[in-house]
Coordinates of C-alpha atoms in Angstrom, one line a residue:
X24 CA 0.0 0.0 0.0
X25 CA 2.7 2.5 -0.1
X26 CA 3.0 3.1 3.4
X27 CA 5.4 2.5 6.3
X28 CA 4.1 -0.2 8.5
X29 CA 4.9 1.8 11.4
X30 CA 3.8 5.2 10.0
X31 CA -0.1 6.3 11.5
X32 CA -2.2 7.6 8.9
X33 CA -4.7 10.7 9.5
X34 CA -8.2 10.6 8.2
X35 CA -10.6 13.7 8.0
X36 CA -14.4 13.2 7.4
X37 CA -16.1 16.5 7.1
X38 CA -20.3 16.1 6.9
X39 CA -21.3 14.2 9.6
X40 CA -24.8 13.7 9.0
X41 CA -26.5 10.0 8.8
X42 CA -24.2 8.7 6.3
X43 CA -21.0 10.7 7.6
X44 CA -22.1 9.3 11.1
X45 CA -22.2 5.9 10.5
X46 CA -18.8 5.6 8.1
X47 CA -17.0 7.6 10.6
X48 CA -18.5 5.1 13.2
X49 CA -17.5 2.0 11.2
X50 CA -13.7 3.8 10.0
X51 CA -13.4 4.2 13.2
X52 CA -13.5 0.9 15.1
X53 CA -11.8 -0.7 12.1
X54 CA -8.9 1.1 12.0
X55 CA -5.7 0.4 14.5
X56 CA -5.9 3.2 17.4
X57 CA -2.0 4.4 16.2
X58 CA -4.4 6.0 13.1
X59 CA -6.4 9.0 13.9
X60 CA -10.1 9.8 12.8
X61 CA -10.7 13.9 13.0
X62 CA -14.1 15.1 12.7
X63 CA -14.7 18.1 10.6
X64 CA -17.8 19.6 12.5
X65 CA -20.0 22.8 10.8
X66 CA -19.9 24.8 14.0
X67 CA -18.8 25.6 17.5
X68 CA -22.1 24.3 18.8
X69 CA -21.8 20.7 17.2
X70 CA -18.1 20.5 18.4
X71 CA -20.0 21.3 22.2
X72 CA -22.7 19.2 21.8
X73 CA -20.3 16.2 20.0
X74 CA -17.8 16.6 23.4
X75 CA -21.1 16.6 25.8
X76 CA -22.4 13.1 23.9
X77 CA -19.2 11.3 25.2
X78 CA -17.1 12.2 22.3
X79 CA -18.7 9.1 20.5
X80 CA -20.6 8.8 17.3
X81 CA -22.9 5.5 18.1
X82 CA -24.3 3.2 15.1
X83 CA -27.4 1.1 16.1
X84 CA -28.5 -1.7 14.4
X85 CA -31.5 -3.6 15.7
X86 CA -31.4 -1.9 19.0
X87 CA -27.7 -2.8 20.0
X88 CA -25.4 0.1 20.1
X89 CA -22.1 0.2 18.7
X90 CA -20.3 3.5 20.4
X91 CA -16.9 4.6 18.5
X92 CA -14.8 7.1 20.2
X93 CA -11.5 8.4 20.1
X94 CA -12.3 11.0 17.2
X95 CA -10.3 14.1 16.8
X96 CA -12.7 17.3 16.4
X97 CA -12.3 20.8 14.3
X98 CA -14.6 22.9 14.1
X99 CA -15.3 24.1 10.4
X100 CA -16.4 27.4 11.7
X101 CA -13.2 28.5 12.5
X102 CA -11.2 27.3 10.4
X103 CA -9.5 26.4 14.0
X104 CA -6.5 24.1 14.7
X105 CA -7.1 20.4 15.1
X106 CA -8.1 20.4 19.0
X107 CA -8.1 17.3 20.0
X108 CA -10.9 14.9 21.7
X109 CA -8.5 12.2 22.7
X110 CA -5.0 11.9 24.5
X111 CA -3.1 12.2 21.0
X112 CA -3.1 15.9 20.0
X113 CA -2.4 16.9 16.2
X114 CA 0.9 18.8 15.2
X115 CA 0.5 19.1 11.9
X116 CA -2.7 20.7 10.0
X117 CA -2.2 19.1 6.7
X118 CA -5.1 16.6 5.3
X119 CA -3.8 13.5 4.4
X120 CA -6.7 11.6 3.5
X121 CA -10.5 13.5 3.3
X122 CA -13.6 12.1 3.1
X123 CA -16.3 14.2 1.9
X124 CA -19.8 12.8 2.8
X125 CA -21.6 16.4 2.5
X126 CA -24.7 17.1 0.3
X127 CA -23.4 18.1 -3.3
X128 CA -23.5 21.6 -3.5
X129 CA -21.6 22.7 -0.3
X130 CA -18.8 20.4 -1.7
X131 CA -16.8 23.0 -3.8
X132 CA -17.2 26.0 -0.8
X133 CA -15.7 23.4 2.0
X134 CA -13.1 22.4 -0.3
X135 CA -12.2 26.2 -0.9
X136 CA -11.7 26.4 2.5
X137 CA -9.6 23.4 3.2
X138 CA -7.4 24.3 0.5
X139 CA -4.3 25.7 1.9
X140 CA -4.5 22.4 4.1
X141 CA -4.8 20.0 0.8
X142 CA -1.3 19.0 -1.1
X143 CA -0.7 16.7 -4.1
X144 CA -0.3 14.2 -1.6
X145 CA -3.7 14.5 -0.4
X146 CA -6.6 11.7 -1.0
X147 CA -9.9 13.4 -1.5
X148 CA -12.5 10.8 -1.0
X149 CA -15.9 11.7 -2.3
X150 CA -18.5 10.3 -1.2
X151 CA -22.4 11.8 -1.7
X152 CA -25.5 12.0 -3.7
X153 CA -25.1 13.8 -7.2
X154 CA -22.7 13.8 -10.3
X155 CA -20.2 16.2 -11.6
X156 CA -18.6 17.5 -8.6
X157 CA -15.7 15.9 -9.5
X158 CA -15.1 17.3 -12.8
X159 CA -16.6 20.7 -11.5
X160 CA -13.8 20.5 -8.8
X161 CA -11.3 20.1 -11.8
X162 CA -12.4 23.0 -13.6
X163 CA -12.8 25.5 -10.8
X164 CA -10.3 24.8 -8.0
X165 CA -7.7 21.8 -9.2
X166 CA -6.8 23.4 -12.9
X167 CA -3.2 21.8 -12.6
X168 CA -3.4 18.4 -13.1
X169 CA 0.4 18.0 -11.3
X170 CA -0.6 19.9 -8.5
X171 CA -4.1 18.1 -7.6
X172 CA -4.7 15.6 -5.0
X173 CA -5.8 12.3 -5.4
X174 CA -9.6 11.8 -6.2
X175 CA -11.6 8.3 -5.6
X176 CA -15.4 8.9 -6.1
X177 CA -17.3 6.2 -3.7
X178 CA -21.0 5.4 -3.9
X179 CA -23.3 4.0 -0.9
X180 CA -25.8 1.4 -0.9
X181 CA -26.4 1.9 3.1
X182 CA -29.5 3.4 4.3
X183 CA -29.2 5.4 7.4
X184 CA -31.1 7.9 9.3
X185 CA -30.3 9.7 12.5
X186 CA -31.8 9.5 16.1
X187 CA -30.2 12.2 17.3
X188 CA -27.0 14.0 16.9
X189 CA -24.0 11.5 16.0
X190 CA -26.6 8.7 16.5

């Protein structure tokens, strides 16, 4: 895969709605804890009301609970620092690996934001309902094909709904 066995690799998920909750969940409590999962959160009041709900993002499935925790948290807002939820705090704001689960047309603004934190190196992930936003992305904000990050376009076949808040 490219990687050092001993390196830990950074994931971002920014929209954490139904879908963004439960593959953030399920990334989560797959991955070894040496990787790090930060939450990209819309607002100072979701990072508060994600730190008062345990820090966890739960997934239910025919009324057991599967609780994931150990998520980094930025607030989107702000356009803040990494501050970290867990015992492992983030040096370095660079995006390694982002997974967009937003609705379609907020894709290209959040992305304009993130920029200066995206490289060549990056991996954009996307992952939502509607077509083109790739190839709008090319056009508009990734003109140079040397300088672009890395693009896999995902699709979803889970349903999903949410009980509350990161639930």
């Amino acid at each position: 895969d490219g990687t050092d066995a001993g390196s830990d690799m950074r994931f971002h998920v920014l929209g954490i709605g139904a879908i963004g909750s439960l593959f953030s969940n399920h990334l989560s409590r797959a991955l070894d804890h040496s990787h790090s999962v930060s939450l990209i959160l819309k607002s100072s009041r979701y990072v508060t009301r994600f730190q008062r709900n345990s820090r966890a993002v739960v997934c239910e499935r025919d009324g057991t609970l599967l609780p994931a925790t150990g998520f980094h948290v930025e607030n989107f807002d702000a356009s803040a620092q990494s501050s970290p939820s867990s015992s492992t705090p983030q040096t370095d704001d660079t995006i390694d690996s982002l997974f967009v689960i937003t609705k379609a047309h907020t894709t290209i603004p959040a992305i304009l934001r993130l920029l200066p934190r995206l490289s060549r190196n990056s991996t954009i992930v996307l992952l939502q309902n509607g077509m083109g936003i790739y190839e709008q992305l090319l056009e508009e904000v990734f003109r140079n094909p040397f300088q672009r990050p890395h693009f896999i376009l995902a699709s979803n076949t889970h349903g999903a709904f949410l009980k509350s808040m990161f639930h």
